[in-house]
Coordinates of C-alpha atoms in Angstrom, one line a residue:
Chain A
X1 CA 2.4 29.8 -15.7
X2 CA 3.0 29.2 -12.3
X3 CA 6.4 27.6 -12.1
X4 CA 5.4 23.6 -10.7
X5 CA 7.8 21.1 -9.1
X6 CA 7.9 17.6 -9.0
X7 CA 8.5 15.2 -6.2
X8 CA 9.1 11.8 -6.6
X9 CA 8.9 10.0 -2.4
X10 CA 11.1 7.0 -2.3
X11 CA 9.3 3.7 -0.6
X12 CA 10.9 4.7 3.1
X13 CA 8.3 7.7 2.8
X14 CA 5.3 4.9 3.3
X15 CA 7.1 2.2 4.9
X16 CA 10.4 1.4 6.6
X17 CA 12.9 -0.4 4.7
X18 CA 11.6 -3.9 3.6
X19 CA 8.5 -4.5 5.5
X20 CA 5.1 -2.9 4.0
X21 CA 3.6 -3.0 7.4
X22 CA -0.3 -2.3 8.8
X23 CA -1.8 0.3 7.6
X24 CA -1.9 2.5 10.5
X25 CA 2.2 2.1 10.3
X26 CA 2.0 3.1 6.9
X27 CA -0.6 5.8 7.8
X28 CA 2.0 7.0 10.4
X29 CA 5.2 7.0 8.0
X30 CA 3.3 8.8 5.3
X31 CA 2.2 11.9 7.6
X32 CA 5.9 12.3 9.0
X33 CA 6.4 13.1 5.5
X34 CA 3.4 14.9 4.5
X35 CA 4.8 17.0 7.2
X36 CA 7.4 17.6 5.2
X37 CA 6.0 18.2 2.7
X38 CA 3.7 20.6 4.0
X39 CA 6.8 22.9 4.4
X40 CA 7.5 22.7 0.8
X41 CA 3.7 24.3 -0.4
X42 CA 4.2 26.9 2.6
X43 CA 7.6 27.1 1.4
X44 CA 6.1 28.3 -2.1
X45 CA 6.6 25.3 -3.9
X46 CA 2.7 26.3 -5.5
X47 CA 2.2 23.8 -8.2
X48 CA 3.3 20.6 -6.8
X49 CA 3.5 17.1 -8.0
X50 CA 3.7 14.0 -5.5
X51 CA 4.4 10.4 -6.8
X52 CA 5.4 7.9 -5.0
X53 CA 7.0 4.4 -4.7
X54 CA 4.9 1.2 -4.1
X55 CA 7.2 -1.8 -4.1
X56 CA 6.2 -3.4 -0.5
X57 CA 2.5 -2.7 -1.2
X58 CA 2.1 -4.6 -4.6
X59 CA 4.6 -7.3 -2.8
X60 CA 1.4 -7.5 -0.2
X61 CA -1.5 -7.8 -2.7
X62 CA 0.4 -10.1 -4.3
X63 CA 0.8 -12.4 -2.0
X64 CA -3.0 -11.9 -1.2
X65 CA -3.5 -13.1 -4.7
X66 CA -1.5 -15.8 -4.4
X67 CA -2.8 -17.5 -1.2
X68 CA -6.9 -16.3 -2.3
X69 CA -6.3 -17.8 -5.6
X70 CA -8.6 -21.0 -5.3
X71 CA -11.1 -19.0 -3.7
X72 CA -11.3 -15.5 -6.0
X73 CA -9.5 -14.7 -9.6
X74 CA -6.6 -13.5 -8.5
X75 CA -6.2 -9.9 -10.5
X76 CA -3.6 -8.5 -12.7
X77 CA -0.4 -6.8 -12.2
X78 CA -1.9 -3.3 -14.0
X79 CA -4.9 -3.8 -11.0
X80 CA -2.7 -4.0 -8.2
X81 CA -0.3 -1.2 -8.8
X82 CA -4.2 0.7 -9.1
X83 CA -5.4 -0.7 -5.6
X84 CA -1.7 0.6 -4.3
X85 CA -2.1 4.3 -6.1
X86 CA -5.6 4.5 -4.6
X87 CA -4.3 3.8 -0.6
X88 CA -1.1 5.1 -1.0
X89 CA -3.0 8.2 -2.5
X90 CA -5.8 8.7 0.0
X91 CA -4.0 8.8 3.1
X92 CA -1.2 11.4 2.0
X93 CA -5.1 13.4 0.8
X94 CA -5.9 13.2 4.5
X95 CA -2.6 13.6 6.5
X96 CA -1.3 16.5 3.8
X97 CA -4.2 18.3 4.0
X98 CA -4.3 18.5 8.3
X99 CA -0.5 19.6 7.7
X100 CA -1.6 22.5 5.4
X101 CA -4.5 23.0 7.9
X102 CA -1.6 23.4 10.4
X103 CA 0.3 25.9 7.7
X104 CA -2.7 27.9 7.3
X105 CA -3.6 26.6 3.8
X106 CA -6.5 25.0 2.6
X107 CA -6.2 23.6 -0.5
X108 CA -7.1 20.1 -2.1
X109 CA -5.1 17.2 -2.5
X110 CA -6.3 15.4 -5.3
X111 CA -4.9 11.9 -5.8
X112 CA -5.2 10.7 -9.7
X113 CA -5.8 7.2 -10.4
X114 CA -3.0 6.8 -13.2
X115 CA -2.5 5.5 -16.5
X116 CA 1.5 5.5 -18.2
X117 CA 1.5 3.8 -21.4
X118 CA 4.3 1.9 -22.7
X119 CA 5.4 0.2 -26.1
X120 CA 4.4 -3.4 -27.0
X121 CA 8.0 -3.7 -28.8
X122 CA 9.9 -2.2 -25.4
X123 CA 13.2 -4.3 -25.6
X124 CA 11.9 -5.3 -21.8
X125 CA 9.1 -7.5 -22.6
X126 CA 12.0 -10.3 -23.1
X127 CA 14.3 -9.2 -20.4
X128 CA 12.0 -9.8 -17.0
X129 CA 14.2 -7.9 -14.7
X130 CA 12.1 -5.6 -12.1
X131 CA 11.8 -8.4 -9.1
X132 CA 8.7 -7.7 -6.9
X133 CA 6.9 -9.8 -4.6
X134 CA 7.9 -12.3 -1.8
X135 CA 11.0 -14.4 -1.6
X136 CA 10.4 -17.9 -1.9
X137 CA 12.0 -21.1 -0.6
X138 CA 9.6 -23.8 -2.0
X139 CA 10.5 -24.8 -5.6
X140 CA 7.8 -26.2 -6.9
X141 CA 5.3 -23.6 -6.1
X142 CA 7.9 -21.8 -8.2
X143 CA 8.3 -24.2 -10.7
X144 CA 3.5 -24.2 -10.0
X145 CA 4.1 -20.3 -10.8
X146 CA 6.1 -20.4 -14.1
X147 CA 4.0 -22.8 -15.8
X148 CA 1.4 -20.4 -14.8
X149 CA 3.7 -17.9 -16.4
X150 CA 5.4 -15.8 -14.5
X151 CA 9.5 -15.7 -14.6
X152 CA 11.6 -16.3 -11.1
X153 CA 15.1 -15.6 -10.9
X154 CA 17.1 -17.4 -7.9
X155 CA 18.5 -14.7 -5.7
X156 CA 21.1 -15.6 -3.6
X157 CA 20.4 -17.5 -0.1
X158 CA 17.1 -15.9 0.1
X159 CA 15.3 -17.9 -2.8
X160 CA 13.4 -17.4 -5.6
X161 CA 11.8 -13.9 -6.9
X162 CA 9.5 -12.7 -9.5
X163 CA 10.7 -10.7 -12.2
X164 CA 8.3 -9.0 -14.8
X165 CA 9.4 -6.6 -17.2
X166 CA 10.0 -2.9 -16.5
X167 CA 9.1 -1.4 -19.8
X168 CA 9.7 2.5 -20.4
X169 CA 6.9 5.3 -19.3
X170 CA 6.2 6.6 -22.9
X171 CA 2.9 8.8 -22.1
X172 CA 1.5 9.9 -19.1
X173 CA -2.1 8.9 -20.4
X174 CA -4.1 11.5 -17.0
X175 CA -1.8 14.1 -17.5
X176 CA -4.9 16.1 -18.6
X177 CA -6.3 15.7 -15.5
X178 CA -3.1 16.3 -14.1
X179 CA -2.4 19.7 -15.8
X180 CA -6.4 20.9 -14.7
X181 CA -6.3 20.3 -10.7
X182 CA -2.5 22.1 -10.9
X183 CA -4.3 25.0 -12.6
X184 CA -6.8 25.1 -10.3
X185 CA -5.2 25.3 -7.2
X186 CA -4.7 21.6 -6.2
X187 CA -1.5 19.8 -5.2
X188 CA -2.0 16.3 -7.2
X189 CA -0.1 12.9 -6.0
X190 CA 0.0 11.1 -10.1
X191 CA 2.2 8.3 -11.4
X192 CA 2.0 6.2 -8.0
X193 CA 3.8 3.2 -8.1
X194 CA 5.5 4.5 -11.5
X195 CA 1.7 4.6 -12.9
X196 CA -0.9 1.2 -14.7
X197 CA 1.3 0.2 -17.0
X198 CA -1.0 -0.2 -20.5
X199 CA -1.0 -0.3 -23.7
X200 CA -2.7 -0.2 -26.9
X201 CA -4.1 -2.6 -29.5
X202 CA -4.8 -1.9 -33.1
X203 CA -8.3 -2.2 -31.5
X204 CA -9.8 -1.4 -28.5
X205 CA -9.3 0.9 -25.5
X206 CA -6.2 1.0 -23.4
X207 CA -5.4 -2.9 -21.7
X208 CA -3.8 -3.3 -19.1
X209 CA -0.1 -5.4 -18.6
X210 CA 1.6 -7.4 -16.3
X211 CA 4.5 -5.3 -15.5
X212 CA 5.9 -2.0 -13.1
X213 CA 7.2 0.7 -14.6
X214 CA 10.0 2.2 -12.6
X215 CA 8.4 5.1 -10.7
X216 CA 11.3 8.0 -10.3
X217 CA 12.0 7.5 -14.4
X218 CA 7.9 8.0 -14.5
X219 CA 8.1 10.3 -12.1
X220 CA 10.1 12.2 -14.8
X221 CA 8.2 12.0 -17.7
X222 CA 5.4 13.6 -16.2
X223 CA 7.5 16.5 -14.6
X224 CA 8.9 16.4 -18.5
X225 CA 5.3 16.6 -19.8
X226 CA 4.1 19.1 -17.6
X227 CA 6.8 21.5 -17.9
X228 CA 8.3 21.5 -14.2
X229 CA 11.4 23.4 -13.7
X230 CA 12.1 21.3 -10.8
X231 CA 12.4 17.5 -10.5
X232 CA 13.6 15.7 -7.0
X233 CA 14.2 12.4 -6.6
X234 CA 13.7 12.0 -2.7
X235 CA 15.5 8.6 -1.0
X236 CA 16.9 7.2 2.4
X237 CA 20.2 8.0 1.5
X238 CA 22.0 11.5 0.9
X239 CA 22.6 11.8 -2.4
X240 CA 24.7 10.4 -5.3
X241 CA 28.2 8.9 -4.2
X242 CA 31.0 7.6 -6.8
X243 CA 32.4 4.6 -5.8
X244 CA 29.7 3.8 -3.0
X245 CA 30.8 1.6 -0.1
X246 CA 34.5 1.8 -1.3
X247 CA 37.6 4.1 0.4
X248 CA 37.7 5.9 -2.3
X249 CA 33.5 6.7 -2.0
X250 CA 32.8 10.6 -2.1
X251 CA 29.3 12.8 -2.6
X252 CA 28.3 14.5 -5.5
X253 CA 27.3 18.0 -4.3
X254 CA 26.3 19.8 -7.5
X255 CA 27.1 17.5 -11.2
X256 CA 26.9 18.0 -14.7
X257 CA 25.0 16.5 -16.3
X258 CA 27.9 15.1 -18.9
X259 CA 29.6 14.0 -15.8
X260 CA 26.7 12.4 -13.7
X261 CA 26.2 10.7 -17.5
X262 CA 30.5 9.5 -17.4
X263 CA 29.8 7.6 -14.4
X264 CA 26.7 6.5 -15.0
X265 CA 28.6 4.8 -18.2
X266 CA 31.6 3.5 -15.9
X267 CA 28.2 1.5 -14.2
X268 CA 28.7 3.4 -10.8
X269 CA 24.9 3.3 -10.3
X270 CA 23.3 -0.4 -9.3
X271 CA 20.1 -1.4 -11.4
X272 CA 17.5 -1.5 -8.0
X273 CA 18.4 1.2 -6.0
X274 CA 20.6 4.2 -7.5
X275 CA 20.5 3.4 -11.2
X276 CA 16.8 4.8 -12.3
X277 CA 16.9 7.5 -10.3
X278 CA 20.5 9.1 -12.0
X279 CA 19.0 7.9 -15.6
X280 CA 15.4 9.9 -14.0
X281 CA 18.0 13.5 -12.9
X282 CA 19.5 12.9 -16.1
X283 CA 16.1 12.7 -18.0
X284 CA 14.6 15.6 -16.7
X285 CA 17.5 17.7 -16.6
X286 CA 18.3 16.9 -21.1
X287 CA 14.3 17.2 -21.2
X288 CA 14.3 20.5 -20.0
X289 CA 17.1 21.9 -19.0
X290 CA 16.6 22.5 -15.0
X291 CA 18.4 21.5 -12.1
X292 CA 17.1 18.4 -10.6
X293 CA 18.0 16.9 -6.7
X294 CA 18.5 13.1 -5.7
X295 CA 18.1 13.8 -2.2
X296 CA 17.2 12.8 1.6
X297 CA 13.9 13.0 2.3
X298 CA 14.5 14.3 5.6
X299 CA 16.2 17.4 3.3
X300 CA 13.1 18.1 1.3
X301 CA 12.6 21.4 1.4
X302 CA 16.7 22.2 1.0
X303 CA 17.1 19.4 -1.9
X304 CA 13.9 21.1 -3.8
X305 CA 15.2 24.6 -2.9
X306 CA 18.9 23.7 -4.4
X307 CA 21.1 23.7 -1.3
X308 CA 20.9 20.0 -0.3
X309 CA 21.3 16.0 -1.8
X310 CA 23.1 16.0 -5.4
X311 CA 22.2 18.7 -7.5
X312 CA 21.8 17.8 -11.4
X313 CA 22.8 20.8 -13.8
X314 CA 21.9 20.4 -17.3
Chain B
X1 CA -23.8 27.0 -14.9
X2 CA -23.6 23.8 -17.5
X3 CA -26.5 21.0 -16.0
X4 CA -25.2 18.7 -13.9
X5 CA -25.7 14.7 -14.2
X6 CA -25.3 11.8 -11.6
X7 CA -26.0 8.7 -12.4
X8 CA -25.1 5.9 -9.4
X9 CA -24.2 2.9 -11.6
X10 CA -25.8 -0.4 -9.5
X11 CA -23.8 -3.9 -9.7
X12 CA -25.2 -5.5 -12.3
X13 CA -23.0 -2.6 -14.6
X14 CA -19.8 -4.2 -13.2
X15 CA -20.2 -7.9 -12.8
X16 CA -23.3 -10.7 -13.3
X17 CA -25.2 -10.4 -10.0
X18 CA -23.2 -12.4 -7.0
X19 CA -20.2 -12.4 -8.5
X20 CA -17.5 -10.5 -8.8
X21 CA -15.8 -12.0 -11.5
X22 CA -12.3 -12.0 -12.8
X23 CA -10.9 -8.6 -13.7
X24 CA -11.3 -10.1 -17.8
X25 CA -15.1 -10.0 -17.5
X26 CA -15.5 -7.2 -14.8
X27 CA -13.9 -5.1 -18.1
X28 CA -15.8 -6.5 -21.0
X29 CA -19.2 -5.9 -18.8
X30 CA -17.9 -2.1 -17.7
X31 CA -17.1 -1.3 -20.5
X32 CA -20.3 -2.9 -22.4
X33 CA -21.9 0.0 -19.7
X34 CA -19.2 2.5 -20.8
X35 CA -20.9 2.3 -24.5
X36 CA -24.1 3.0 -22.7
X37 CA -22.9 6.0 -20.8
X38 CA -21.3 7.2 -23.7
X39 CA -24.8 8.0 -25.2
X40 CA -25.8 10.2 -22.4
X41 CA -22.2 12.2 -23.0
X42 CA -22.9 12.4 -27.4
X43 CA -27.0 12.8 -25.6
X44 CA -25.7 16.3 -24.3
X45 CA -25.5 15.5 -20.5
X46 CA -22.1 17.4 -20.6
X47 CA -21.3 17.5 -16.4
X48 CA -21.0 14.1 -15.9
X49 CA -20.5 12.3 -12.8
X50 CA -20.7 8.5 -13.0
X51 CA -20.6 6.4 -9.6
X52 CA -21.1 2.8 -8.8
X53 CA -21.3 0.1 -6.8
X54 CA -17.9 -2.4 -5.4
X55 CA -19.8 -4.8 -3.5
X56 CA -18.5 -8.4 -4.8
X57 CA -15.5 -6.5 -5.6
X58 CA -14.9 -5.8 -2.0
X59 CA -16.3 -8.8 -1.1
X60 CA -12.9 -10.5 -2.8
X61 CA -10.8 -8.0 -1.3
X62 CA -11.8 -9.4 2.2
X63 CA -11.3 -12.5 1.2
X64 CA -8.2 -12.1 -0.1
X65 CA -7.4 -10.6 3.7
X66 CA -8.0 -13.3 5.6
X67 CA -6.8 -15.9 4.0
X68 CA -3.1 -14.4 4.1
X69 CA -3.8 -12.9 7.2
X70 CA -0.6 -15.3 8.9
X71 CA 2.0 -13.4 6.1
X72 CA 0.7 -10.1 5.5
X73 CA -0.7 -7.7 7.6
X74 CA -4.9 -7.3 6.9
X75 CA -6.1 -4.0 6.1
X76 CA -8.9 -2.3 7.2
X77 CA -12.2 -1.6 5.8
X78 CA -11.9 1.3 4.2
X79 CA -8.7 0.9 2.3
X80 CA -10.7 -2.4 0.7
X81 CA -13.4 0.3 -0.2
X82 CA -10.4 2.9 -1.5
X83 CA -8.4 -0.3 -3.9
X84 CA -11.8 -1.0 -5.5
X85 CA -12.7 2.5 -6.2
X86 CA -9.2 2.2 -8.2
X87 CA -9.7 -0.5 -10.5
X88 CA -13.2 -0.2 -11.4
X89 CA -12.4 3.6 -11.7
X90 CA -9.7 3.1 -14.2
X91 CA -11.4 0.5 -16.6
X92 CA -14.2 2.6 -16.8
X93 CA -11.8 5.5 -17.8
X94 CA -9.9 3.5 -20.1
X95 CA -13.2 1.9 -21.8
X96 CA -15.3 5.3 -21.3
X97 CA -12.8 6.8 -23.1
X98 CA -12.4 4.7 -25.2
X99 CA -16.3 4.6 -26.2
X100 CA -16.3 8.9 -26.6
X101 CA -13.6 8.6 -28.8
X102 CA -15.7 6.3 -31.0
X103 CA -18.5 9.2 -31.2
X104 CA -15.5 11.8 -31.4
X105 CA -15.5 13.5 -28.1
X106 CA -12.4 13.6 -26.3
X107 CA -12.1 14.2 -22.8
X108 CA -10.5 13.5 -19.7
X109 CA -12.1 10.5 -17.5
X110 CA -11.2 11.5 -14.0
X111 CA -11.6 8.5 -11.3
X112 CA -12.0 10.7 -7.9
X113 CA -10.5 8.3 -4.7
X114 CA -13.7 10.1 -3.1
X115 CA -13.6 10.0 0.8
X116 CA -17.0 10.9 2.8
X117 CA -17.4 12.0 6.3
X118 CA -19.4 10.2 8.4
X119 CA -20.3 11.3 11.8
X120 CA -19.1 9.1 15.1
X121 CA -22.5 9.2 17.0
X122 CA -24.6 7.4 13.9
X123 CA -26.8 5.1 15.5
X124 CA -25.4 2.4 12.4
X125 CA -22.6 2.0 14.9
X126 CA -24.4 0.2 17.4
X127 CA -26.2 -1.9 15.0
X128 CA -23.9 -3.3 12.3
X129 CA -26.7 -4.5 9.3
X130 CA -24.7 -4.1 6.1
X131 CA -24.1 -7.2 5.2
X132 CA -20.6 -7.7 3.2
X133 CA -18.0 -10.4 2.3
X134 CA -18.6 -14.0 1.7
X135 CA -21.1 -16.9 3.2
X136 CA -18.9 -18.7 6.0
X137 CA -20.4 -22.2 7.3
X138 CA -17.8 -23.0 10.1
X139 CA -18.7 -21.2 13.3
X140 CA -15.5 -21.9 14.5
X141 CA -14.2 -19.4 12.2
X142 CA -16.9 -17.3 12.7
X143 CA -16.3 -17.0 16.3
X144 CA -12.2 -16.3 15.8
X145 CA -13.6 -13.1 14.0
X146 CA -16.0 -12.4 16.1
X147 CA -13.0 -12.4 18.9
X148 CA -10.8 -10.1 17.0
X149 CA -14.3 -7.9 16.9
X150 CA -16.1 -8.5 13.7
X151 CA -19.7 -9.1 13.7
X152 CA -21.3 -11.9 12.0
X153 CA -25.6 -12.7 11.3
X154 CA -27.1 -16.1 10.7
X155 CA -28.2 -16.1 7.0
X156 CA -31.0 -18.8 6.4
X157 CA -29.0 -21.8 5.2
X158 CA -26.3 -20.0 3.5
X159 CA -24.2 -19.9 6.9
X160 CA -23.1 -16.9 8.5
X161 CA -22.3 -13.4 7.2
X162 CA -20.4 -10.3 8.2
X163 CA -22.9 -7.3 9.2
X164 CA -21.0 -3.9 9.4
X165 CA -22.7 -0.5 10.4
X166 CA -23.7 1.9 7.2
X167 CA -24.0 5.2 8.8
X168 CA -25.1 8.2 7.3
X169 CA -23.2 10.1 4.7
X170 CA -22.9 13.2 5.8
X171 CA -19.9 15.5 3.7
X172 CA -18.0 14.4 0.0
X173 CA -14.5 15.7 1.3
X174 CA -13.3 15.4 -2.1
X175 CA -16.6 17.4 -3.9
X176 CA -13.8 20.5 -4.4
X177 CA -12.1 18.5 -7.2
X178 CA -14.6 17.3 -8.9
X179 CA -16.5 20.3 -9.3
X180 CA -13.3 21.7 -10.5
X181 CA -12.9 19.1 -12.5
X182 CA -16.0 19.2 -14.0
X183 CA -15.5 23.0 -15.1
X184 CA -12.1 22.1 -16.6
X185 CA -14.9 19.3 -19.1
X186 CA -13.9 16.2 -17.8
X187 CA -16.2 13.1 -17.0
X188 CA -15.7 12.3 -12.7
X189 CA -15.7 9.1 -11.5
X190 CA -16.8 10.0 -8.0
X191 CA -18.3 8.2 -4.5
X192 CA -17.3 4.8 -5.9
X193 CA -18.8 1.6 -3.1
X194 CA -20.2 4.9 -0.9
X195 CA -17.1 6.7 -0.6
X196 CA -13.9 6.1 1.5
X197 CA -16.0 6.3 5.3
X198 CA -13.7 9.0 7.2
X199 CA -14.6 10.5 10.7
X200 CA -13.1 13.9 12.3
X201 CA -11.3 13.0 15.9
X202 CA -10.4 15.9 18.3
X203 CA -7.0 16.3 16.8
X204 CA -5.6 14.8 13.7
X205 CA -6.4 13.9 10.0
X206 CA -9.6 12.6 9.0
X207 CA -9.5 9.2 9.8
X208 CA -10.7 6.0 8.1
X209 CA -13.7 3.4 10.0
X210 CA -14.5 0.2 9.0
X211 CA -18.1 0.8 7.8
X212 CA -19.5 1.0 4.3
X213 CA -21.3 4.1 3.2
X214 CA -24.8 2.9 0.5
X215 CA -23.4 3.8 -2.8
X216 CA -26.9 5.3 -3.7
X217 CA -27.1 7.7 -0.8
X218 CA -23.4 9.0 -1.3
X219 CA -24.7 9.7 -4.8
X220 CA -27.4 11.3 -4.1
X221 CA -25.7 13.0 -1.1
X222 CA -23.4 14.4 -4.0
X223 CA -25.6 14.9 -6.5
X224 CA -26.9 17.6 -4.3
X225 CA -24.0 18.9 -2.9
X226 CA -22.9 19.8 -6.4
X227 CA -26.7 21.1 -7.7
X228 CA -26.7 18.5 -10.4
X229 CA -30.6 19.1 -11.8
X230 CA -30.1 15.6 -12.9
X231 CA -30.2 12.7 -10.5
X232 CA -30.5 8.9 -12.0
X233 CA -30.0 5.3 -10.3
X234 CA -29.7 3.1 -12.8
X235 CA -29.9 -0.7 -11.9
X236 CA -31.2 -4.3 -13.1
X237 CA -35.2 -4.0 -12.4
X238 CA -37.3 -1.5 -14.4
X239 CA -37.7 0.8 -12.1
X240 CA -40.1 0.8 -8.5
X241 CA -42.5 -1.9 -8.0
X242 CA -45.6 -1.3 -5.5
X243 CA -46.6 -4.8 -3.9
X244 CA -43.0 -6.7 -5.8
X245 CA -43.9 -9.7 -6.6
X246 CA -47.7 -10.6 -5.9
X247 CA -50.3 -10.5 -7.9
X248 CA -51.0 -6.5 -7.0
X249 CA -47.5 -6.0 -8.3
X250 CA -47.8 -2.5 -10.0
X251 CA -44.6 0.0 -11.9
X252 CA -44.5 3.0 -11.0
X253 CA -43.9 5.4 -13.8
X254 CA -44.0 9.4 -12.8
X255 CA -44.8 9.7 -8.6
X256 CA -44.7 12.0 -6.7
X257 CA -42.3 12.5 -4.1
X258 CA -44.9 12.6 -1.0
X259 CA -46.9 9.3 -2.6
X260 CA -43.6 7.4 -2.7
X261 CA -42.2 8.3 0.4
X262 CA -46.1 7.0 1.3
X263 CA -45.3 3.7 0.4
X264 CA -41.8 3.8 1.9
X265 CA -43.0 4.4 5.1
X266 CA -45.8 1.1 4.3
X267 CA -42.5 -1.0 4.2
X268 CA -43.2 -1.7 0.4
X269 CA -39.1 -1.7 0.2
X270 CA -36.7 -4.4 1.1
X271 CA -33.2 -2.5 3.4
X272 CA -31.0 -4.7 1.0
X273 CA -31.9 -3.6 -2.3
X274 CA -35.2 -0.7 -3.4
X275 CA -35.0 0.8 -0.1
X276 CA -31.5 2.6 0.0
X277 CA -32.5 3.2 -4.1
X278 CA -36.4 4.9 -2.8
X279 CA -34.4 7.0 -0.3
X280 CA -31.6 8.0 -2.2
X281 CA -34.1 9.4 -5.4
X282 CA -36.4 10.8 -2.1
X283 CA -33.9 13.0 -0.7
X284 CA -32.3 13.9 -4.2
X285 CA -35.8 15.5 -4.9
X286 CA -36.5 17.1 -1.6
X287 CA -33.0 18.7 -1.5
X288 CA -33.1 19.9 -4.9
X289 CA -36.9 19.9 -6.4
X290 CA -35.5 18.1 -9.5
X291 CA -36.7 15.1 -10.2
X292 CA -34.4 11.7 -9.9
X293 CA -34.6 8.3 -11.8
X294 CA -34.4 5.2 -10.8
X295 CA -34.7 2.7 -14.0
X296 CA -32.9 -0.4 -15.7
X297 CA -29.3 0.2 -17.1
X298 CA -30.6 -0.8 -20.1
X299 CA -32.6 2.2 -20.7
X300 CA -29.9 4.7 -19.2
X301 CA -30.3 7.3 -21.4
X302 CA -34.2 7.2 -21.7
X303 CA -34.0 7.2 -17.5
X304 CA -31.8 10.0 -17.4
X305 CA -33.5 11.9 -20.3
X306 CA -36.8 11.0 -18.1
X307 CA -38.7 8.7 -19.9
X308 CA -38.4 5.6 -18.4
X309 CA -37.6 3.6 -15.3
X310 CA -39.7 5.3 -11.9
X311 CA -39.6 8.7 -12.4
X312 CA -39.8 10.4 -8.9
X313 CA -40.7 14.0 -8.8
X314 CA -40.6 16.9 -5.9

């Protein structure tokens, strides 16, 4: 079997930090990222799966849902995730296809609308913690939405923000399609935005739920499921730092799994940003015995090649 | 090569006429439709592609775009089509997977986010005629939107409605993925909502455009491209009628291509409803030498089997 690579693209691969931008801004940014991904493919990473974040994009969809709620029925969060998979996915297909052609490579690029199963007894259901959507400063509006079943937390001076459960990804339901397409020579986009979260009831089809799965964890899961030998999380910092932002700050170039787990247990990594990336890299290294990378998007080729960012060895 | 079947599902397969409904209503309706599609698969239509309409769903997305336009940048129409492909697509995957399992059939169901190429010199660009989105009664609002480049037509007492160009589908760009998946045993959803309309500029990636491709024509195109031997358009009437709604009304059970083309030239079929279905069936019969069907969704299995609806022979 050809070697398989999974690359998880952070929000900065799609839009500048903190904004979702217009469609043409997102397209330009995705195109710039795909120029790098095409280098990866040209470099021989043949069986390649891309996954991607969608935070600001889902935020925009949620705002539209709320502002239009008296006119059209809001769609649930799992539908919002699906919507962002499609828009980001086909823009990747357009621009990566174009960049590959510049390398003389003709390969189908296929975004797979991806569902990821979570469990109904995941402890995350009782502790919604993943912030999504815009900041609100209208307390009455927050109260109205909490009445309707949403959860909000106060985030300092910026106001209130919705939080949703972020359950553990258990099974990538569309993995069979991903593997068929890889074996057929396609480059695949899958588990975007962490995947569409679904649960299984006793009887009935898979059912979408109001949750957001972490995209790095969903990427690491898929990487393990398809037997990838390389997993890279690409983001807007150069790698993993210990004592980040202090005088003792130290960037890790190569780190053994055990050591990284120890730093993690020390509370070195924040829940919202580096935490899930480190957890995803650890799970991949543990589960497969292969090295995982956390690196800057700008160093994609070197990072996947093992010579940039933080390399986490099993 | 196994025989291939393409089935184009009308809006009634997704939501009751004239409404987009809530997500759970759409899901229930799609599930009921997929119970029938599962019968088709169990009946031996092994290499099956589904395509589907998305009119009311795109209408909802457009309303949200407009109501939120001062807060988040509206996304272009091609993105709206992509969004509906994802939500309808994964709901089909969920419910068809479930119904197939009840028949003891385990096959991947894969929605392909599908782009369809149109031409920049299509005459449709100069004559936007496809109505989309809600009816408006506020003339000042209509004027504002026309200022912003949209086109509106007065539709009797119901008010104004946006019209967009509906260019001819020329190439299904994601056909390679569709064929790979079919050959691998998957059931594929493709060219939903007529496909995401894209054009090719001299230099640069495929670029989305503000247009809507007719879903029956995009289905007929894909059916020809993949060498399908059966093409069925399923809708909410039992087939094609001549002198529809008059005393001389006559339903066609079997009709030769030439005869149907003659009725078409006589102006028997309206642009907004039966017109494109008849055109799609004719193109398929002409292009492949195989029979096309136009029938009620309720008679899906018989229609695909050649014994219900209107059968158009080459």
